[in-house]
Amino acid sequence: MSDHESTYVPKTGVEKWLDSRLPIVRFGADYMSLPTPKNLNYWWTFGGILALCLVTQIATGIVLAMHYVPNTELAFASVERIMRDVNSGDLIRYTHANGASMFFVAVYLHMLRGLYYGSYKAPREMIWIVGCVIFFLMIATAFLGYVLPWGQMSYWGAEVITNLIGAIPLIGEPILIWLRGGPAIDNATLNRFFSLHYLLPFVIAGCVVLHLWALHHAGQGNPVGILIPKDREKKDMVPFHPYFTVKDGFAVILFLILFALFVFFMPNALGHADNYIPANPLQTPAHIVPEWYMLPFYAILRAIPDKFGGVVAMFGSIGVLFILPWLDTSKVRSMRYRPTMRTFFIIFVLVGMGLGWCGAQLPDAPVVGSFKTFILIDGDLNSYLWLTRLFTAYYFAFFLIILPVVGLKETPLAIPATISEPVLSGGDAMTAAAAASAEKKG
Amino acid sequence: MTESVVTEGGDATRRDFIHIAAGAAAVGAGAMVVWPLINQMNPAADTLALASIEFDMTKVQEGQQVVIKWQGKPVFVRYRTPAELQRVIADDHAHDLKEPQSDADRTKPGHQQFLVVLGNCTHLGCIPTFGSGDFGGWFCPCHGSHYDASGRIRKGPAPLNLVVPTYDFVSDTRIKIG
């Protein structure tokens, strides 16, 4: 599975010359011929899609930086100049802006894939953890980038997010001033955010290399969730190229159609109209809302009535992902064979979307029309505040209570002995021995 | 290697000392290199040269709020109506005050109709909307904090009252902030 033997044979004189000096072609060839489980479904194509997203963002980003001016006096105007005067500037800018949204669509599906199929379980913990680091860096990069146009949402988003750090007791205030480079968000802040927004994608790229290294070392997971024994490799695996390059390629094309739909026909659908108003440090827009991909975490922040508590909960909601491999006590990787857990997982997905939805609403607004209930502690029970709290509670319970407990209590379904079996046998005939051996392996 | 050290010098601690000294030098040098790289992000000299400003209170009419920019932040100057004043004084001992303060603590004696506060919500820094919310003061649109007409936090995630900056009446109608 991992570290497979090299099958590369240099043919031409140039290849032979190079191979005995710098075997870079061999490295690439071996990398592309990695044995890959043959039963991967389309949920496994988001890795390739994400790689494409990163390349798209870096390429369009470098180009935009050739025309953008990181100065409060000129930033907004320079973006408008890109839109109106720079050749294809509008297209490139919309691609970069919608590209961020597409990046997050793909990463959320990628993460949910991992969660459902137990891709974080031994021996793949490091793939998961490096992935969590990448996710965190993506959020940071996206935040820094959104500040650059210096619109109203840019400015007030920056104000709120930097203030999160100011909520840390004692050291929060000095760090806040250090981060902003002054008593308030100003030119110094914009200038450094530009520099960091340029830097972080390359840090992400470095982490992606580690992510892939870990993946190639521990081996690909698969929908059945069993480890493929050495003697089954020939039967159960196919080389990555051309089988999965082509399959990934097809998925990439479908994804690009969706991407293009947004860029060409509704480039502003995922954005916020208020960011077309230049930043005004003296007025916060009445309907300030973060970008959609931050909404669930924003909702969690807002659900907690305490300032620092909200910040802890928000970072905790991402932090809990890092320890996920040790929270899930089940030996069965794929939730395909965990009916109880699958139900909780589906609720989790709905709750995640519910959190996003709540994040876009005013906390005091009633959920059900003008239906009056009663005040519970600090808000009406029929308000987004309490709905968000309910969802937040489930979010944390899912990781900290449900995963550890259900893993110990549930009776998983019989697991096939090989990944070929469900296909060849119609998916139901499995011997008890096969299930037992899978349990041992898992 | 270790054997020869012991036999040659007969004293391994001298080699240990070199390791420790080299380690300490590396850490020290590292810190000296890293500190300027961190410190460069702290406020620059021009940013630190923050002036104080004066403001003519006659520009504010009764029931009105004027927002002025000071150190990059908004300062609210609110000329409160007698009704508002009455209400905030009545609320001086309300039990929902998170940070109990009387209205007199937050204004200058003899000028109680004027409230001067930093216009940043003490939660995450947004600027609350004038005249809205459940307490006749301000409402912060970002995360739903409500302040009364004395700028005291009454409801929502903000932990503290709107901050009163250092200011003084230099004459009957002029204040100096900072």
Coordinates of C-alpha atoms in Angstrom, one line a residue:
Chain A
M1 CA 0.0 0.0 0.0
S2 CA 2.5 2.6 1.1
D3 CA 6.0 3.0 0.0
H4 CA 5.3 0.6 -2.9
E5 CA 8.2 -0.7 -5.0
S6 CA 9.3 1.5 -7.9
T7 CA 8.0 0.3 -11.2
Y8 CA 9.6 3.2 -13.2
V9 CA 11.9 2.1 -16.0
P10 CA 13.8 5.0 -17.7
K11 CA 13.6 4.5 -21.4
T12 CA 15.3 7.4 -23.2
G13 CA 18.9 8.4 -22.8
V14 CA 17.9 11.7 -21.2
E15 CA 15.7 9.8 -18.6
K16 CA 18.5 7.4 -17.8
W17 CA 21.0 10.2 -17.4
L18 CA 18.7 12.1 -15.1
D19 CA 17.6 9.1 -13.1
S20 CA 21.1 8.3 -11.9
R21 CA 21.6 12.0 -10.9
L22 CA 18.3 13.3 -9.7
P23 CA 15.5 10.7 -9.8
I24 CA 12.8 13.3 -9.9
V25 CA 10.9 11.6 -12.8
R26 CA 11.0 8.4 -10.8
F27 CA 9.5 10.2 -7.8
G28 CA 6.7 11.6 -9.9
A29 CA 6.0 8.3 -11.7
D30 CA 5.9 6.3 -8.4
Y31 CA 3.8 9.0 -6.9
M32 CA 1.2 8.7 -9.7
S33 CA 1.2 4.9 -9.8
L34 CA 0.3 4.6 -6.1
P35 CA -2.0 1.6 -5.6
T36 CA -5.5 3.0 -4.8
P37 CA -8.5 1.1 -3.5
K38 CA -10.7 0.4 -6.5
N39 CA -14.0 1.1 -4.7
L40 CA -13.6 4.8 -4.1
N41 CA -16.8 6.7 -4.8
Y42 CA -17.3 10.4 -5.8
W43 CA -16.9 11.6 -2.3
W44 CA -13.2 10.8 -2.8
T45 CA -12.8 13.4 -5.6
F46 CA -12.7 16.4 -3.4
G47 CA -9.0 16.2 -2.6
G48 CA -8.3 16.8 -6.3
I49 CA -10.9 19.5 -6.4
L50 CA -9.3 21.2 -3.4
A51 CA -5.8 21.1 -5.0
L52 CA -7.4 22.8 -8.0
C53 CA -8.9 25.4 -5.8
L54 CA -5.6 26.2 -4.1
V55 CA -3.9 26.6 -7.5
T56 CA -6.7 28.8 -8.7
Q57 CA -6.6 31.1 -5.7
I58 CA -2.8 31.4 -5.8
A59 CA -2.7 32.1 -9.6
T60 CA -5.6 34.6 -9.5
G61 CA -4.2 36.1 -6.3
I62 CA -0.8 36.8 -7.6
V63 CA -2.3 38.4 -10.6
L64 CA -4.7 40.6 -8.5
A65 CA -1.7 41.7 -6.3
M66 CA -0.2 43.1 -9.4
H67 CA -2.9 45.7 -9.5
Y68 CA -4.1 46.0 -5.9
V69 CA -2.8 48.8 -3.6
P70 CA -2.8 47.9 0.1
N71 CA -3.5 51.4 1.4
T72 CA -6.7 52.6 3.0
E73 CA -6.8 55.6 0.7
L74 CA -6.5 53.6 -2.5
A75 CA -7.5 50.0 -1.7
F76 CA -11.2 50.2 -2.5
A77 CA -10.5 52.3 -5.7
S78 CA -7.8 50.0 -6.8
V79 CA -10.3 47.0 -6.7
E80 CA -12.8 49.1 -8.7
R81 CA -9.9 49.8 -11.2
I82 CA -9.3 46.1 -11.5
M83 CA -13.0 45.6 -12.2
R84 CA -13.2 48.3 -14.8
D85 CA -9.9 49.0 -16.4
V86 CA -7.6 46.0 -16.0
N87 CA -7.9 43.5 -18.9
S88 CA -10.2 40.7 -17.7
G89 CA -9.9 42.2 -14.3
D90 CA -13.5 41.6 -13.4
L91 CA -13.3 38.0 -14.4
I92 CA -10.2 37.4 -12.4
R93 CA -11.5 39.2 -9.3
Y94 CA -14.8 37.3 -9.4
T95 CA -12.9 34.1 -9.9
H96 CA -10.8 34.8 -6.8
A97 CA -13.8 35.9 -4.7
N98 CA -16.1 33.0 -5.7
G99 CA -13.1 30.7 -5.6
A100 CA -12.9 31.2 -1.9
S101 CA -16.5 30.1 -1.6
M102 CA -15.9 27.1 -3.8
F103 CA -12.8 26.2 -1.8
F104 CA -14.9 26.1 1.3
V105 CA -17.8 24.1 -0.3
A106 CA -15.2 21.5 -1.3
V107 CA -13.4 21.5 2.1
Y108 CA -16.6 21.0 4.0
L109 CA -17.6 18.1 1.8
H110 CA -14.1 16.7 2.1
M111 CA -14.2 16.9 5.9
L112 CA -17.7 15.4 6.1
R113 CA -16.4 12.5 3.9
G114 CA -13.6 11.9 6.4
L115 CA -16.0 12.1 9.3
Y116 CA -18.5 9.6 7.7
Y117 CA -16.0 7.1 6.5
G118 CA -13.7 7.3 9.5
S119 CA -10.8 8.5 7.5
Y120 CA -9.3 10.0 10.6
K121 CA -8.9 6.7 12.4
A122 CA -5.6 4.8 12.8
P123 CA -3.3 4.8 10.9
R124 CA -4.6 8.0 9.3
E125 CA -4.6 10.4 12.3
M126 CA -1.8 12.6 11.0
I127 CA -3.6 13.0 7.6
W128 CA -6.6 14.3 9.6
I129 CA -4.6 16.6 11.9
V130 CA -2.6 18.2 9.1
G131 CA -5.9 18.6 7.4
C132 CA -7.3 20.5 10.4
V133 CA -4.2 22.7 10.3
I134 CA -4.9 23.4 6.6
F135 CA -8.6 24.2 7.4
F136 CA -7.6 26.6 10.1
L137 CA -5.1 28.3 7.8
M138 CA -7.8 28.5 5.1
I139 CA -10.1 30.4 7.5
A140 CA -7.3 32.8 8.5
T141 CA -6.3 33.4 4.9
A142 CA -9.9 33.9 3.7
F143 CA -10.4 36.4 6.6
L144 CA -7.3 38.4 5.7
G145 CA -8.3 38.4 2.0
Y146 CA -11.8 39.6 2.7
V147 CA -10.3 42.7 4.5
L148 CA -8.3 43.8 1.5
P149 CA -11.1 45.5 -0.6
W150 CA -11.6 47.8 2.4
G151 CA -15.4 47.8 2.1
Q152 CA -17.7 48.1 5.1
M153 CA -17.8 44.3 5.7
S154 CA -14.0 44.2 5.3
Y155 CA -13.5 46.8 8.0
W156 CA -16.1 45.6 10.5
G157 CA -15.2 42.0 10.0
A158 CA -11.6 42.9 10.8
E159 CA -12.7 44.9 13.8
V160 CA -14.7 42.0 15.2
I161 CA -12.2 39.2 14.5
T162 CA -9.2 41.0 15.9
N163 CA -11.3 41.8 19.0
L164 CA -11.8 38.1 19.5
I165 CA -8.1 38.0 20.5
G166 CA -8.6 41.1 22.7
A167 CA -11.1 39.0 24.7
I168 CA -8.3 36.8 26.1
P169 CA -7.7 37.8 29.7
L170 CA -4.6 39.9 30.5
I171 CA -2.6 39.3 27.3
G172 CA -5.5 40.0 25.0
E173 CA -5.2 43.8 24.8
P174 CA -1.4 44.0 24.0
I175 CA -1.8 41.3 21.4
L176 CA -4.7 43.1 19.9
I177 CA -2.7 46.3 19.6
W178 CA 0.2 44.4 18.2
L179 CA -2.0 42.7 15.6
R180 CA -3.6 46.0 14.5
G181 CA -0.4 48.1 14.8
G182 CA -2.4 50.9 16.6
P183 CA -5.3 51.6 18.8
A184 CA -7.8 50.9 16.0
I185 CA -8.1 49.1 12.6
D186 CA -6.3 51.4 10.2
N187 CA -3.7 51.5 7.4
A188 CA -1.1 49.6 9.4
T189 CA -3.6 46.8 9.8
L190 CA -4.5 46.7 6.1
N191 CA -0.9 46.8 5.0
R192 CA 0.2 43.8 7.1
F193 CA -2.9 41.8 6.3
F194 CA -2.0 42.1 2.6
S195 CA 1.5 40.7 3.4
L196 CA 0.1 37.8 5.4
H197 CA -2.6 37.1 2.9
Y198 CA 0.1 36.6 0.4
L199 CA 2.2 34.4 2.7
L200 CA -0.4 32.0 4.1
P201 CA -1.4 30.3 0.9
F202 CA 2.2 29.1 0.5
V203 CA 2.2 27.8 4.1
I204 CA -1.0 26.0 3.1
A205 CA 0.7 24.6 0.1
G206 CA 3.5 23.3 2.4
C207 CA 0.9 21.7 4.6
V208 CA -0.7 20.1 1.6
V209 CA 2.6 18.4 0.8
L210 CA 2.7 17.0 4.4
H211 CA -1.0 16.0 4.0
L212 CA -0.2 14.1 0.8
W213 CA 2.9 12.6 2.3
A214 CA 1.0 11.3 5.3
L215 CA -1.8 10.0 2.9
H216 CA 0.7 8.2 0.7
H217 CA 2.5 6.7 3.7
A218 CA -0.6 5.5 5.6
G219 CA -2.6 4.7 2.4
Q220 CA -5.9 5.8 1.1
G221 CA -9.0 5.0 3.1
N222 CA -12.0 3.6 1.3
P223 CA -15.8 3.5 1.7
V224 CA -15.8 0.0 3.3
G225 CA -13.2 1.3 5.8
I226 CA -11.0 -1.8 6.0
L227 CA -7.3 -2.0 5.6
I228 CA -6.3 -3.9 2.5
P229 CA -4.0 -6.7 3.3
K230 CA -0.7 -7.0 1.3
D231 CA -1.8 -10.2 -0.5
R232 CA -5.0 -8.6 -1.7
E233 CA -3.3 -5.5 -3.2
K234 CA -3.3 -6.9 -6.7
K235 CA -7.0 -7.7 -6.6
D236 CA -8.4 -4.7 -4.6
M237 CA -6.2 -1.9 -5.8
V238 CA -5.5 -0.1 -9.1
P239 CA -2.8 2.4 -9.9
F240 CA -3.8 6.0 -9.2
H241 CA -3.0 6.9 -12.8
P242 CA -4.9 6.7 -15.1
Y243 CA -7.9 5.3 -13.2
F244 CA -8.3 8.0 -10.6
T245 CA -6.7 10.9 -12.4
V246 CA -9.5 10.4 -15.0
K247 CA -12.2 10.0 -12.4
D248 CA -11.0 13.0 -10.5
G249 CA -10.7 14.9 -13.7
F250 CA -14.4 14.2 -14.5
A251 CA -15.4 15.4 -11.0
V252 CA -13.2 18.5 -11.5
I253 CA -15.1 19.3 -14.7
L254 CA -18.5 19.0 -12.9
F255 CA -17.2 21.2 -10.1
L256 CA -15.9 23.8 -12.6
I257 CA -19.3 24.0 -14.2
L258 CA -20.8 24.9 -10.8
F259 CA -17.9 27.3 -10.3
A260 CA -18.4 28.9 -13.7
L261 CA -22.1 29.3 -13.1
F262 CA -21.3 31.5 -10.1
V263 CA -18.5 33.5 -11.7
F264 CA -20.4 34.2 -15.0
F265 CA -24.0 34.4 -14.0
M266 CA -24.2 35.3 -10.3
P267 CA -20.8 36.5 -9.2
N268 CA -22.3 38.4 -6.2
A269 CA -24.8 35.8 -5.0
L270 CA -22.4 34.5 -2.3
G271 CA -21.0 38.0 -1.3
H272 CA -22.4 40.8 0.8
A273 CA -23.8 43.9 -0.8
D274 CA -22.4 46.1 2.0
N275 CA -18.8 45.4 0.9
Y276 CA -19.5 47.6 -2.1
I277 CA -19.6 50.5 0.3
P278 CA -16.2 51.9 1.2
A279 CA -15.1 51.3 4.8
N280 CA -16.5 53.8 7.3
P281 CA -14.8 53.6 10.7
L282 CA -17.7 55.7 12.2
Q283 CA -20.6 53.5 11.2
T284 CA -21.2 49.8 11.5
P285 CA -23.7 48.4 8.9
A286 CA -27.0 47.4 10.4
H287 CA -26.9 44.0 8.8
I288 CA -23.4 42.9 9.3
V289 CA -23.0 39.2 8.5
P290 CA -19.9 37.2 8.0
E291 CA -19.1 35.2 4.8
W292 CA -21.3 32.1 4.6
Y293 CA -18.5 29.7 5.3
M294 CA -17.9 31.3 8.7
L295 CA -21.5 31.5 9.7
P296 CA -21.7 28.2 11.8
F297 CA -18.7 29.3 13.9
Y298 CA -20.0 32.9 14.2
A299 CA -23.3 31.4 15.4
I300 CA -21.5 29.4 18.1
L301 CA -19.6 32.6 19.2
R302 CA -22.8 34.5 19.5
A303 CA -24.7 31.7 21.4
I304 CA -22.6 32.1 24.5
P305 CA -23.6 35.1 26.7
D306 CA -20.0 35.6 27.8
K307 CA -17.4 37.4 25.7
F308 CA -14.4 35.2 26.4
G309 CA -16.6 32.2 26.7
G310 CA -17.9 32.8 23.2
V311 CA -14.4 33.0 21.8
V312 CA -13.4 29.8 23.7
A313 CA -16.5 28.0 22.3
M314 CA -15.8 29.2 18.8
F315 CA -12.1 28.2 18.8
G316 CA -13.1 25.0 20.7
S317 CA -15.5 24.1 17.9
I318 CA -12.5 23.9 15.5
G319 CA -10.1 22.6 18.2
V320 CA -12.3 19.6 18.9
L321 CA -11.7 18.4 15.4
F322 CA -8.0 18.0 16.1
I323 CA -8.7 15.4 18.8
L324 CA -11.4 13.7 16.9
P325 CA -9.3 10.5 16.3
W326 CA -9.2 10.0 20.0
L327 CA -12.9 10.8 20.7
D328 CA -14.3 8.1 18.4
T329 CA -14.0 4.8 20.4
S330 CA -15.4 2.6 17.7
K331 CA -13.1 0.1 16.0
V332 CA -15.3 0.2 12.8
R333 CA -14.1 2.9 10.5
S334 CA -16.9 3.4 8.0
M335 CA -20.3 4.6 9.2
R336 CA -21.8 2.5 6.4
Y337 CA -21.6 -0.3 9.1
R338 CA -22.6 1.9 12.0
P339 CA -26.4 2.5 11.7
T340 CA -26.8 4.2 15.0
M341 CA -23.8 6.5 14.4
R342 CA -25.0 7.2 10.9
T343 CA -28.3 8.7 12.3
F344 CA -26.3 11.0 14.7
F345 CA -24.1 11.9 11.8
I346 CA -27.0 13.0 9.6
I347 CA -28.4 15.1 12.5
F348 CA -24.9 16.6 12.8
V349 CA -24.8 17.6 9.2
L350 CA -28.3 19.2 9.6
V351 CA -27.3 20.9 12.8
G352 CA -24.2 22.3 11.0
M353 CA -26.3 23.8 8.3
G354 CA -28.8 25.0 10.9
L355 CA -25.9 26.8 12.7
G356 CA -25.0 28.5 9.4
W357 CA -28.6 29.5 8.9
C358 CA -28.9 30.9 12.5
G359 CA -25.6 32.8 12.0
A360 CA -27.3 34.9 9.3
Q361 CA -30.3 35.8 11.5
L362 CA -30.6 38.4 14.2
P363 CA -30.3 36.7 17.6
D364 CA -33.4 38.3 19.0
A365 CA -35.6 37.5 16.0
P366 CA -38.4 34.9 16.6
V367 CA -38.0 31.6 14.8
V368 CA -41.7 31.0 14.4
G369 CA -43.4 34.2 13.2
S370 CA -44.9 36.3 16.0
F371 CA -45.4 33.3 18.2
K372 CA -44.9 34.3 21.8
T373 CA -43.4 31.9 24.3
F374 CA -41.5 32.9 27.4
I375 CA -38.2 34.4 28.4
L376 CA -35.6 31.9 29.5
I377 CA -32.7 33.5 31.3
D378 CA -31.8 36.2 28.7
G379 CA -33.9 35.6 25.6
D380 CA -37.2 34.4 24.4
L381 CA -37.3 30.7 23.9
N382 CA -38.7 31.2 20.4
S383 CA -35.6 33.1 19.2
Y384 CA -32.6 32.3 17.1
L385 CA -30.5 32.8 20.3
W386 CA -32.0 29.7 21.8
L387 CA -32.1 27.7 18.6
T388 CA -28.4 28.5 18.1
R389 CA -27.7 27.3 21.7
L390 CA -29.6 24.1 21.0
F391 CA -27.5 23.5 17.9
T392 CA -24.3 24.5 19.6
A393 CA -25.0 22.0 22.3
Y394 CA -25.5 19.2 19.8
Y395 CA -22.3 20.2 17.9
F396 CA -20.2 19.7 21.0
A397 CA -22.2 16.7 22.3
F398 CA -21.7 15.0 18.9
F399 CA -17.9 15.1 19.4
L400 CA -17.5 14.9 23.2
I401 CA -20.4 12.6 24.2
I402 CA -22.0 10.8 21.2
L403 CA -18.9 9.7 19.4
P404 CA -17.2 8.2 22.5
V405 CA -20.3 6.6 24.0
V406 CA -22.0 5.3 20.8
G407 CA -18.6 3.8 19.8
L408 CA -18.7 1.6 22.9
K409 CA -22.4 0.8 23.0
E410 CA -23.4 0.1 19.4
T411 CA -23.4 -3.2 17.6
P412 CA -22.0 -2.6 14.1
L413 CA -23.2 -4.5 11.1
A414 CA -21.0 -7.3 9.6
I415 CA -18.1 -5.9 7.7
P416 CA -17.0 -7.5 4.5
A417 CA -13.6 -9.2 4.5
T418 CA -12.4 -7.5 1.4
I419 CA -13.5 -4.4 -0.5
S420 CA -14.4 -6.6 -3.5
E421 CA -16.9 -8.6 -1.6
P422 CA -19.8 -6.1 -1.3
V423 CA -19.6 -5.6 -5.1
L424 CA -19.3 -9.3 -6.1
S425 CA -21.8 -10.7 -3.5
G426 CA -24.4 -8.0 -4.0
G427 CA -23.4 -6.5 -0.7
D428 CA -25.2 -8.6 1.9
A429 CA -23.6 -12.0 2.2
M430 CA -20.8 -11.9 4.7
T431 CA -19.5 -14.6 6.9
A432 CA -19.2 -14.1 10.6
A433 CA -15.6 -14.9 10.3
A434 CA -15.1 -12.1 7.8
A435 CA -16.7 -9.7 10.1
A436 CA -14.6 -10.8 13.0
S437 CA -11.4 -10.5 11.1
A438 CA -12.3 -7.0 10.0
E439 CA -13.0 -6.1 13.5
K440 CA -9.5 -7.2 14.5
K441 CA -7.9 -5.3 11.7
G442 CA -9.9 -2.2 12.4
Chain B
M1 CA 33.2 9.4 21.4
T2 CA 32.0 9.7 25.0
E3 CA 34.7 7.3 26.1
S4 CA 37.5 9.3 24.7
V5 CA 36.2 12.5 26.3
V6 CA 36.1 10.9 29.7
T7 CA 39.6 9.4 29.3
E8 CA 41.2 12.5 27.8
G9 CA 39.9 15.1 30.2
G10 CA 38.8 12.9 32.9
D11 CA 36.0 15.4 33.4
A12 CA 32.9 15.2 31.3
T13 CA 31.3 18.2 32.8
R14 CA 33.5 20.6 30.8
R15 CA 32.1 19.1 27.5
D16 CA 28.6 19.4 29.0
F17 CA 29.3 23.0 29.8
I18 CA 30.1 23.7 26.2
H19 CA 26.9 22.1 25.1
I20 CA 24.9 24.2 27.6
A21 CA 26.7 27.4 26.7
A22 CA 26.3 26.8 22.9
G23 CA 22.6 26.1 23.5
A24 CA 22.1 29.2 25.6
A25 CA 23.9 31.3 23.0
A26 CA 21.7 30.0 20.3
V27 CA 18.5 30.7 22.3
G28 CA 19.8 34.2 23.2
A29 CA 20.8 35.0 19.6
G30 CA 17.5 33.5 18.3
A31 CA 15.5 35.7 20.7
M32 CA 17.5 38.8 19.7
V33 CA 16.7 38.1 16.0
V34 CA 13.1 37.2 16.6
W35 CA 12.2 40.1 18.9
P36 CA 12.6 42.9 16.3
L37 CA 10.7 40.8 13.8
I38 CA 7.8 40.6 16.3
N39 CA 8.1 44.1 17.7
Q40 CA 8.0 45.8 14.2
M41 CA 4.2 45.0 14.3
N42 CA 3.6 47.1 17.4
P43 CA 2.3 50.7 16.8
A44 CA 4.8 52.8 14.8
A45 CA 6.1 56.1 16.1
D46 CA 3.7 58.1 13.9
T47 CA 0.8 56.1 15.2
L48 CA 1.8 56.6 18.8
A49 CA 2.0 60.4 18.3
L50 CA -1.7 60.6 19.1
A51 CA -3.1 64.0 19.7
S52 CA -5.9 65.0 22.0
I53 CA -8.8 66.9 20.4
E54 CA -11.1 69.6 21.5
F55 CA -14.8 69.6 20.7
D56 CA -17.4 72.4 20.9
M57 CA -20.4 71.1 22.7
T58 CA -22.7 73.8 21.3
K59 CA -22.7 71.8 18.1
V60 CA -24.8 69.1 19.7
Q61 CA -28.5 69.8 20.1
E62 CA -30.8 68.3 22.7
G63 CA -31.7 64.7 21.9
Q64 CA -28.9 64.5 19.3
Q65 CA -25.7 62.5 19.0
V66 CA -22.5 63.6 17.3
V67 CA -19.8 61.1 16.4
I68 CA -16.3 62.4 16.4
K69 CA -13.2 60.4 15.4
W70 CA -10.4 60.2 18.0
Q71 CA -7.4 57.9 17.7
G72 CA -9.2 56.2 14.9
K73 CA -12.2 55.4 17.1
P74 CA -15.6 56.9 17.2
V75 CA -16.5 59.0 20.2
F76 CA -20.2 59.5 20.9
V77 CA -21.3 62.9 22.3
R78 CA -24.9 62.7 23.3
Y79 CA -27.0 65.6 24.6
R80 CA -29.7 63.7 26.5
T81 CA -33.3 64.9 26.9
P82 CA -34.6 65.4 30.5
A83 CA -36.8 62.3 30.0
E84 CA -33.8 60.2 29.1
L85 CA -31.8 61.6 32.0
Q86 CA -34.6 60.8 34.4
R87 CA -34.8 57.2 33.1
V88 CA -31.1 56.5 33.4
I89 CA -30.9 57.9 36.9
A90 CA -33.9 55.8 37.9
D91 CA -32.1 52.8 36.6
D92 CA -28.9 53.5 38.6
H93 CA -29.7 50.5 40.8
A94 CA -31.4 48.3 38.3
H95 CA -30.6 44.6 39.0
D96 CA -29.7 43.8 35.3
L97 CA -26.6 46.1 35.3
K98 CA -23.6 43.8 34.5
E99 CA -21.2 46.5 35.4
P100 CA -23.0 48.6 38.1
Q101 CA -22.3 52.3 37.7
S102 CA -24.4 55.3 38.5
D103 CA -25.1 57.8 35.7
A104 CA -23.3 60.4 37.8
D105 CA -20.1 58.3 37.7
R106 CA -20.1 58.4 33.9
T107 CA -20.6 62.2 33.4
K108 CA -19.1 65.4 34.6
P109 CA -20.8 67.2 37.5
G110 CA -22.9 70.1 36.2
H111 CA -22.9 68.7 32.7
Q112 CA -25.0 65.6 33.3
Q113 CA -27.0 66.1 30.2
F114 CA -23.9 65.3 28.2
L115 CA -22.7 61.8 27.8
V116 CA -19.3 61.2 26.2
V117 CA -18.4 57.6 25.5
L118 CA -16.2 55.6 23.1
G119 CA -18.5 54.3 20.4
N120 CA -17.1 50.8 20.3
C121 CA -19.3 48.0 21.7
T122 CA -17.3 46.4 24.5
H123 CA -18.0 43.0 23.0
L124 CA -16.2 42.9 19.7
G125 CA -15.9 46.6 18.8
C126 CA -18.8 47.3 16.4
I127 CA -20.5 50.7 16.6
P128 CA -23.9 50.5 18.3
T129 CA -26.9 52.2 16.6
F130 CA -28.1 55.4 18.2
G131 CA -31.6 55.4 19.7
S132 CA -32.4 51.7 19.3
G133 CA -32.5 48.6 21.5
D134 CA -34.7 47.8 24.4
F135 CA -33.3 50.4 26.8
G136 CA -33.5 53.7 24.8
G137 CA -29.8 53.9 24.4
W138 CA -27.9 51.9 21.7
F139 CA -28.2 48.6 20.0
C140 CA -25.1 46.8 18.6
P141 CA -26.1 45.1 15.3
C142 CA -23.1 42.7 15.4
H143 CA -24.1 40.4 18.2
G144 CA -27.2 42.0 19.7
S145 CA -26.0 44.0 22.8
H146 CA -28.3 46.6 24.3
Y147 CA -27.1 49.7 26.1
D148 CA -29.1 52.3 28.0
A149 CA -28.9 56.0 27.5
S150 CA -26.0 56.1 30.0
G151 CA -24.1 53.6 27.8
R152 CA -24.5 50.9 30.4
I153 CA -24.7 47.3 29.1
R154 CA -28.1 45.8 29.9
K155 CA -28.5 42.8 27.6
G156 CA -26.4 40.7 25.2
P157 CA -22.9 39.4 25.1
A158 CA -20.9 42.6 25.8
P159 CA -19.3 42.4 29.2
L160 CA -18.8 46.1 30.1
N161 CA -20.4 49.5 29.8
L162 CA -19.4 51.8 26.9
V163 CA -16.0 53.2 28.0
V164 CA -15.9 56.8 29.1
P165 CA -12.6 58.3 27.7
T166 CA -10.5 60.7 29.7
Y167 CA -11.9 64.2 29.0
D168 CA -12.5 67.5 30.7
F169 CA -14.5 70.6 30.2
V170 CA -11.9 73.3 29.3
S171 CA -14.6 75.9 29.3
D172 CA -18.4 75.8 29.7
T173 CA -18.9 74.7 26.2
R174 CA -15.7 73.0 25.1
I175 CA -14.3 69.6 26.0
K176 CA -10.8 68.2 25.6
I177 CA -10.6 64.5 24.9
G178 CA -7.4 62.6 25.7

